[in-house]
PDB file of C-alpha atoms in Angstrom:
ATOM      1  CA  UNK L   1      34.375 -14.274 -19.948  1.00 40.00           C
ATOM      2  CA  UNK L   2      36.322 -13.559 -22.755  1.00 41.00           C
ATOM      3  CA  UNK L   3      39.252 -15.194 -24.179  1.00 42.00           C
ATOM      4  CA  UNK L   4      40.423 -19.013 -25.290  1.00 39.00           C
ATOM      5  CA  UNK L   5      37.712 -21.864 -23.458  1.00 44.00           C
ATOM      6  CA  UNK L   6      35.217 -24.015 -25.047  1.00 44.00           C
ATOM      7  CA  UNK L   7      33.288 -21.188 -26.989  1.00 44.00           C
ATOM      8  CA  UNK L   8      36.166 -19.788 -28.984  1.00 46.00           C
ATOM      9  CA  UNK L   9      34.188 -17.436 -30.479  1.00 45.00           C
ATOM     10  CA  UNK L  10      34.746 -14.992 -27.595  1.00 47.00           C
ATOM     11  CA  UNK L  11      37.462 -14.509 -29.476  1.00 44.00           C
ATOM     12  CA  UNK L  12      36.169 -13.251 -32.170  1.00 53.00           C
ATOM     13  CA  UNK L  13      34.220 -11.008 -29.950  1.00 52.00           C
ATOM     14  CA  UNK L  14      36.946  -9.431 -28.396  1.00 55.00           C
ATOM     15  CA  UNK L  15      38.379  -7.818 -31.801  1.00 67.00           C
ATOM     16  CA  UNK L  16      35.040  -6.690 -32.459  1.00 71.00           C
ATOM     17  CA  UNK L  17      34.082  -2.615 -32.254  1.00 84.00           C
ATOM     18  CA  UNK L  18      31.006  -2.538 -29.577  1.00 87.00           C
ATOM     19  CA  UNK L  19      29.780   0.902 -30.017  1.00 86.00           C
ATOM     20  CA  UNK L  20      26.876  -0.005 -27.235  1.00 92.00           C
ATOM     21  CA  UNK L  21      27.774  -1.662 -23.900  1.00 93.00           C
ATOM     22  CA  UNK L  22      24.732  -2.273 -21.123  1.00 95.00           C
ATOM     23  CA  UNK L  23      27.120  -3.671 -18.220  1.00 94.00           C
ATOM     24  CA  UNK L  24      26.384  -6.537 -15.705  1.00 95.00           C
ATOM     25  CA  UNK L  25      24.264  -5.272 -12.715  1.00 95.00           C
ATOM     26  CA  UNK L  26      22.725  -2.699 -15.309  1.00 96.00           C
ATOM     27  CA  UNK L  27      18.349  -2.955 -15.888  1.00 96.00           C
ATOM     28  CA  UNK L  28      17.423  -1.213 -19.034  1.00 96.00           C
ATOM     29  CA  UNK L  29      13.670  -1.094 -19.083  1.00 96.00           C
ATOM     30  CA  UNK L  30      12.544   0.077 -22.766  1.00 96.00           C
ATOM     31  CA  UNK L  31      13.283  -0.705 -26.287  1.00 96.00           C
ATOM     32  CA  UNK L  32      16.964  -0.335 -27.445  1.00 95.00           C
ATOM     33  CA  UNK L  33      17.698   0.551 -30.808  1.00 95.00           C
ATOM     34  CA  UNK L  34      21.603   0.843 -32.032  1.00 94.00           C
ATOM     35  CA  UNK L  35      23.069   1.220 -35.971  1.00 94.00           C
ATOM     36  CA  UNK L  36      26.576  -0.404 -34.514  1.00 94.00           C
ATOM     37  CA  UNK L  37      27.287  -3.585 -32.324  1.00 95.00           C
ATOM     38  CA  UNK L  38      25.425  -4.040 -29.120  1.00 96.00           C
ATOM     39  CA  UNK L  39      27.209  -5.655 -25.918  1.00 96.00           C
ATOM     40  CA  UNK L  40      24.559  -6.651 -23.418  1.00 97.00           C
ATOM     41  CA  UNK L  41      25.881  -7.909 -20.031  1.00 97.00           C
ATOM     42  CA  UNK L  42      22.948  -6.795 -17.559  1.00 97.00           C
ATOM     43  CA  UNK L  43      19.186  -7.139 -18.266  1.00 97.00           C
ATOM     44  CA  UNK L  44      17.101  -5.652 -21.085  1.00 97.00           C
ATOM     45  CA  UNK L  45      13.371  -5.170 -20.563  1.00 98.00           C
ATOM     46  CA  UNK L  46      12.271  -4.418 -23.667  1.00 97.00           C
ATOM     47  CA  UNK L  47      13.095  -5.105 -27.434  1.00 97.00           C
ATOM     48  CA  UNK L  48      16.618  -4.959 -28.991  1.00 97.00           C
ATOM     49  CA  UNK L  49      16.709  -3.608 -32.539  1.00 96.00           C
ATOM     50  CA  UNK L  50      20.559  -3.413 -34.013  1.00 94.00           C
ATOM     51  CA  UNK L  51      22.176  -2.752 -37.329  1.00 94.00           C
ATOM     52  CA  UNK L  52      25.136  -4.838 -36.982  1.00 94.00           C
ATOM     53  CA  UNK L  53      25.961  -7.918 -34.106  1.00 96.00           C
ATOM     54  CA  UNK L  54      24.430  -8.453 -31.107  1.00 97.00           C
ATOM     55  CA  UNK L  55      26.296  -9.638 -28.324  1.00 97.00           C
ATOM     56  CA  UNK L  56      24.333 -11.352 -25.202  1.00 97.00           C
ATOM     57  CA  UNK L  57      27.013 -12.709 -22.314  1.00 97.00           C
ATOM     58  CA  UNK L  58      26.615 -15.287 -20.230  1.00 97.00           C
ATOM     59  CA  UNK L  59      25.001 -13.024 -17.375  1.00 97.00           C
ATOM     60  CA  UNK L  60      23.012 -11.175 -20.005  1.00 97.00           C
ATOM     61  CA  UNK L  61      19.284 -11.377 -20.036  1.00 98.00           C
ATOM     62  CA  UNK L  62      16.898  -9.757 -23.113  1.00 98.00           C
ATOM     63  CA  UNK L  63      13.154 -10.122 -22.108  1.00 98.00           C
ATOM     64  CA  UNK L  64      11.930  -8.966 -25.447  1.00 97.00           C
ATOM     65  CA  UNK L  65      12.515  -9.447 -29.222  1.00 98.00           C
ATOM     66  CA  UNK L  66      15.334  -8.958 -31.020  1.00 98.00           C
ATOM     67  CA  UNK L  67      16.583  -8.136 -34.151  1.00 97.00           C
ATOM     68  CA  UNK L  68      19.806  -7.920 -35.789  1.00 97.00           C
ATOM     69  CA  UNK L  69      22.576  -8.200 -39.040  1.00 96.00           C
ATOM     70  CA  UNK L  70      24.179 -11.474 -36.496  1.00 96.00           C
ATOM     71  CA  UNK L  71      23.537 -12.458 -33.119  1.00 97.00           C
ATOM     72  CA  UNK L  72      25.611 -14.523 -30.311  1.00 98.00           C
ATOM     73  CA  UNK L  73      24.002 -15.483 -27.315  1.00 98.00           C
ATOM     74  CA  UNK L  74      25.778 -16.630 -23.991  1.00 98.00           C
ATOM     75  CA  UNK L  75      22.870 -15.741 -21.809  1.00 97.00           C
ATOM     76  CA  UNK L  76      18.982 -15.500 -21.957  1.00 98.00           C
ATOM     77  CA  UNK L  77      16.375 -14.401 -24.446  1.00 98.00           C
ATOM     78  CA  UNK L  78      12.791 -14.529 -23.773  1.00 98.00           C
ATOM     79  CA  UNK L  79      11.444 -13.633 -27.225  1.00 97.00           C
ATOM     80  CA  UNK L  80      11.839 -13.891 -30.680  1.00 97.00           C
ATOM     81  CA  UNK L  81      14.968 -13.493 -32.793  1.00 97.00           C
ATOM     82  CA  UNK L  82      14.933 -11.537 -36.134  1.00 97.00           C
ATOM     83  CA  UNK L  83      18.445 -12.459 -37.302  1.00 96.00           C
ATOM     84  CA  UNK L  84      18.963 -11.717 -41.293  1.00 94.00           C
ATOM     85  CA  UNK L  85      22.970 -12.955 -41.321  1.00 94.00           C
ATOM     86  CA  UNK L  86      24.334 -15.714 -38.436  1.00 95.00           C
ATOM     87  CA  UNK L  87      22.701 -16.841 -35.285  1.00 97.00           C
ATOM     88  CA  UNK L  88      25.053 -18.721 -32.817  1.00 97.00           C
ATOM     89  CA  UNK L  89      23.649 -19.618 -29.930  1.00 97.00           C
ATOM     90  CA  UNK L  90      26.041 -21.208 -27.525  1.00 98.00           C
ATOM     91  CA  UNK L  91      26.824 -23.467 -24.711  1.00 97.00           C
ATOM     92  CA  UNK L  92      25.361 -21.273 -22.126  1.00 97.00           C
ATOM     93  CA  UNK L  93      22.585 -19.855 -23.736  1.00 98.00           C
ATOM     94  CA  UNK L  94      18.752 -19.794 -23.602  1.00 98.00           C
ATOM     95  CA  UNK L  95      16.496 -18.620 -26.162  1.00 98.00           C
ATOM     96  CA  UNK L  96      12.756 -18.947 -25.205  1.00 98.00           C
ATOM     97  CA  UNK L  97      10.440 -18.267 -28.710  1.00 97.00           C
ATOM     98  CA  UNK L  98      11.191 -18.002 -32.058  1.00 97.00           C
ATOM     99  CA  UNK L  99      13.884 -17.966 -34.578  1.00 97.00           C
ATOM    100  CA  UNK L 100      14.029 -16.692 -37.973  1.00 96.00           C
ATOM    101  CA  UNK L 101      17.739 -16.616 -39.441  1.00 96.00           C
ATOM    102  CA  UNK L 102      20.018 -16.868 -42.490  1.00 94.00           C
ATOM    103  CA  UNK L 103      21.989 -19.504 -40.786  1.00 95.00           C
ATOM    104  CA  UNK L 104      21.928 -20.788 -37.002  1.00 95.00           C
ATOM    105  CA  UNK L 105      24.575 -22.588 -35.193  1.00 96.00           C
ATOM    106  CA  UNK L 106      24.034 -24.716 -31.981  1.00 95.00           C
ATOM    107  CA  UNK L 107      26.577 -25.444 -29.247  1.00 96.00           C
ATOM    108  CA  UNK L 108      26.006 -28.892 -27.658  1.00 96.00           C
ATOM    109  CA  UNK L 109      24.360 -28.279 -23.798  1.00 95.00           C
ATOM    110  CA  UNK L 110      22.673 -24.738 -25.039  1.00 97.00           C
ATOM    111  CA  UNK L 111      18.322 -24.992 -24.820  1.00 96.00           C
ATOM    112  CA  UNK L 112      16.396 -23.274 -27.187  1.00 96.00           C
ATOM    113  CA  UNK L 113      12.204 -23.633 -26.763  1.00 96.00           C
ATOM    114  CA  UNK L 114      10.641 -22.429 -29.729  1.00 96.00           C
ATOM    115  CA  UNK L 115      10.270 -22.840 -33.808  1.00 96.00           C
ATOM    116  CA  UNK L 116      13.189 -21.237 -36.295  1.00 95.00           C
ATOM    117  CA  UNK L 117      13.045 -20.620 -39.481  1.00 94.00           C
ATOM    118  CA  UNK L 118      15.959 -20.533 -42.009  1.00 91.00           C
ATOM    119  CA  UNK L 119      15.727 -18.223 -45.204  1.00 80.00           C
ATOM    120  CA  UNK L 120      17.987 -16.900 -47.329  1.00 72.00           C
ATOM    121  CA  UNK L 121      15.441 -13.950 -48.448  1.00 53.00           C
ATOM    122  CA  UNK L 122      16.125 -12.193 -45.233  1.00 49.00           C
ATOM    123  CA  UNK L 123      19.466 -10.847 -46.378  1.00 50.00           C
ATOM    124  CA  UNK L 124      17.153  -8.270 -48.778  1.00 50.00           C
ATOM    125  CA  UNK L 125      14.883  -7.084 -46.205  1.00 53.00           C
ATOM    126  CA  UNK L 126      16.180  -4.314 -43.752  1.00 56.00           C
ATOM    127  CA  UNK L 127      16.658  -5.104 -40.142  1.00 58.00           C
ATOM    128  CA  UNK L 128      13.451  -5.519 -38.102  1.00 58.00           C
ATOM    129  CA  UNK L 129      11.261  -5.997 -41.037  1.00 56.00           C
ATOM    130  CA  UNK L 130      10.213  -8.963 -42.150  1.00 53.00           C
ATOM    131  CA  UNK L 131       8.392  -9.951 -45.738  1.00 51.00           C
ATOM    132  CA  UNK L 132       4.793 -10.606 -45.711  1.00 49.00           C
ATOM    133  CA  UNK L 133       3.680 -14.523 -46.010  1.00 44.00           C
ATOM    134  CA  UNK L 134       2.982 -15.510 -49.866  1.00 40.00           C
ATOM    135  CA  UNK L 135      -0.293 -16.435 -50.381  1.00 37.00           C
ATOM    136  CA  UNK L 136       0.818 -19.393 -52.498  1.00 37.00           C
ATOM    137  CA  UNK L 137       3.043 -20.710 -50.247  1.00 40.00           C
ATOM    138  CA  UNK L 138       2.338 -24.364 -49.860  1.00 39.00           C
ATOM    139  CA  UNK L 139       1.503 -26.560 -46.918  1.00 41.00           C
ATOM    140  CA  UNK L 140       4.825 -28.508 -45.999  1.00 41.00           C
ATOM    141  CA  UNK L 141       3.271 -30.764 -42.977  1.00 41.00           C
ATOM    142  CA  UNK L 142       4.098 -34.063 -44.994  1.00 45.00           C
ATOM    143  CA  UNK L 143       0.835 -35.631 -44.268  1.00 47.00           C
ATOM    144  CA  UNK L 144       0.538 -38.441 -46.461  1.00 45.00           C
ATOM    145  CA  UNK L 145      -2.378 -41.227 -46.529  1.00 46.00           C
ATOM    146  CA  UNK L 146      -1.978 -44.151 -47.715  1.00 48.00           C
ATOM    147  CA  UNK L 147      -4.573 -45.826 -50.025  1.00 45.00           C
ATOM    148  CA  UNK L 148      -5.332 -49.598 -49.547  1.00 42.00           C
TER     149      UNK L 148
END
């Protein structure tokens, strides 16, 4: 499903170098670890763990975490996402758990089921690590009771 349609950034895809490809019809069952771009068309049982972009199609299925420089998913994810650039999650995509990103973009008509968090501190952490909580940080709930 690449080329021109209502998620132009298969587009973009298309010019991109994918040094990985796991092809439609193809079960990988164990972790996946890549330092270039990752294609995944078929299913992944197991984490993914890439140095550059992740690519999940419309067919593709990851039932596992993943974590990446940017991610675009077409298809389904069934863990969390570790993303320290760009998420985009489009049209066709499912993401069951959670998010923690630079910056996220979501298509109209994709379903995501889960809680994301946006930081900018990701971009100095290395892929697949994440920084320990502060112990100062501060409770954001909002609760607020009024006096009377």
């Amino acid at each position: 499903m690449l080329g021109k349609g209502k998620n132009e950034n298969y587009a973009d895809d298309a010019r991109t170098k994918v040094s990985t490809l796991i092809g439609e019809g193809t079960v990988f069952d164990g972790d996946l670890t890549s330092p270039e771009t990752i294609r995944i068309d078929g299913v992944i049982n197991g984490n993914c763990t890439c140095e550059k972009k992740l690519i999940l199609s419309a067919e593709g299925q990851v039932r596992g975490n993943i974590s990446a420089q940017s991610v675009i998913i077409s298809g389904r994810v069934d863990g969390d996402i570790v993303v320290s650039g760009k998420l985009e999650l489009l049209a066709t995509g499912k993401i069951a758990g959670n998010i923690t990103a630079g910056s996220i973009v979501i298509d109209e008509g994709a379903c995501f089921d889960g809680r994301c968090t946006m930081t900018a501190a990701l971009s100095s952490y290395p892929v697949g690590s994440l920084p320990d909580k502060q112990a100062d940080q501060q409770n954001s709930s909002g609760d607020h009771k009024d006096k009377k």
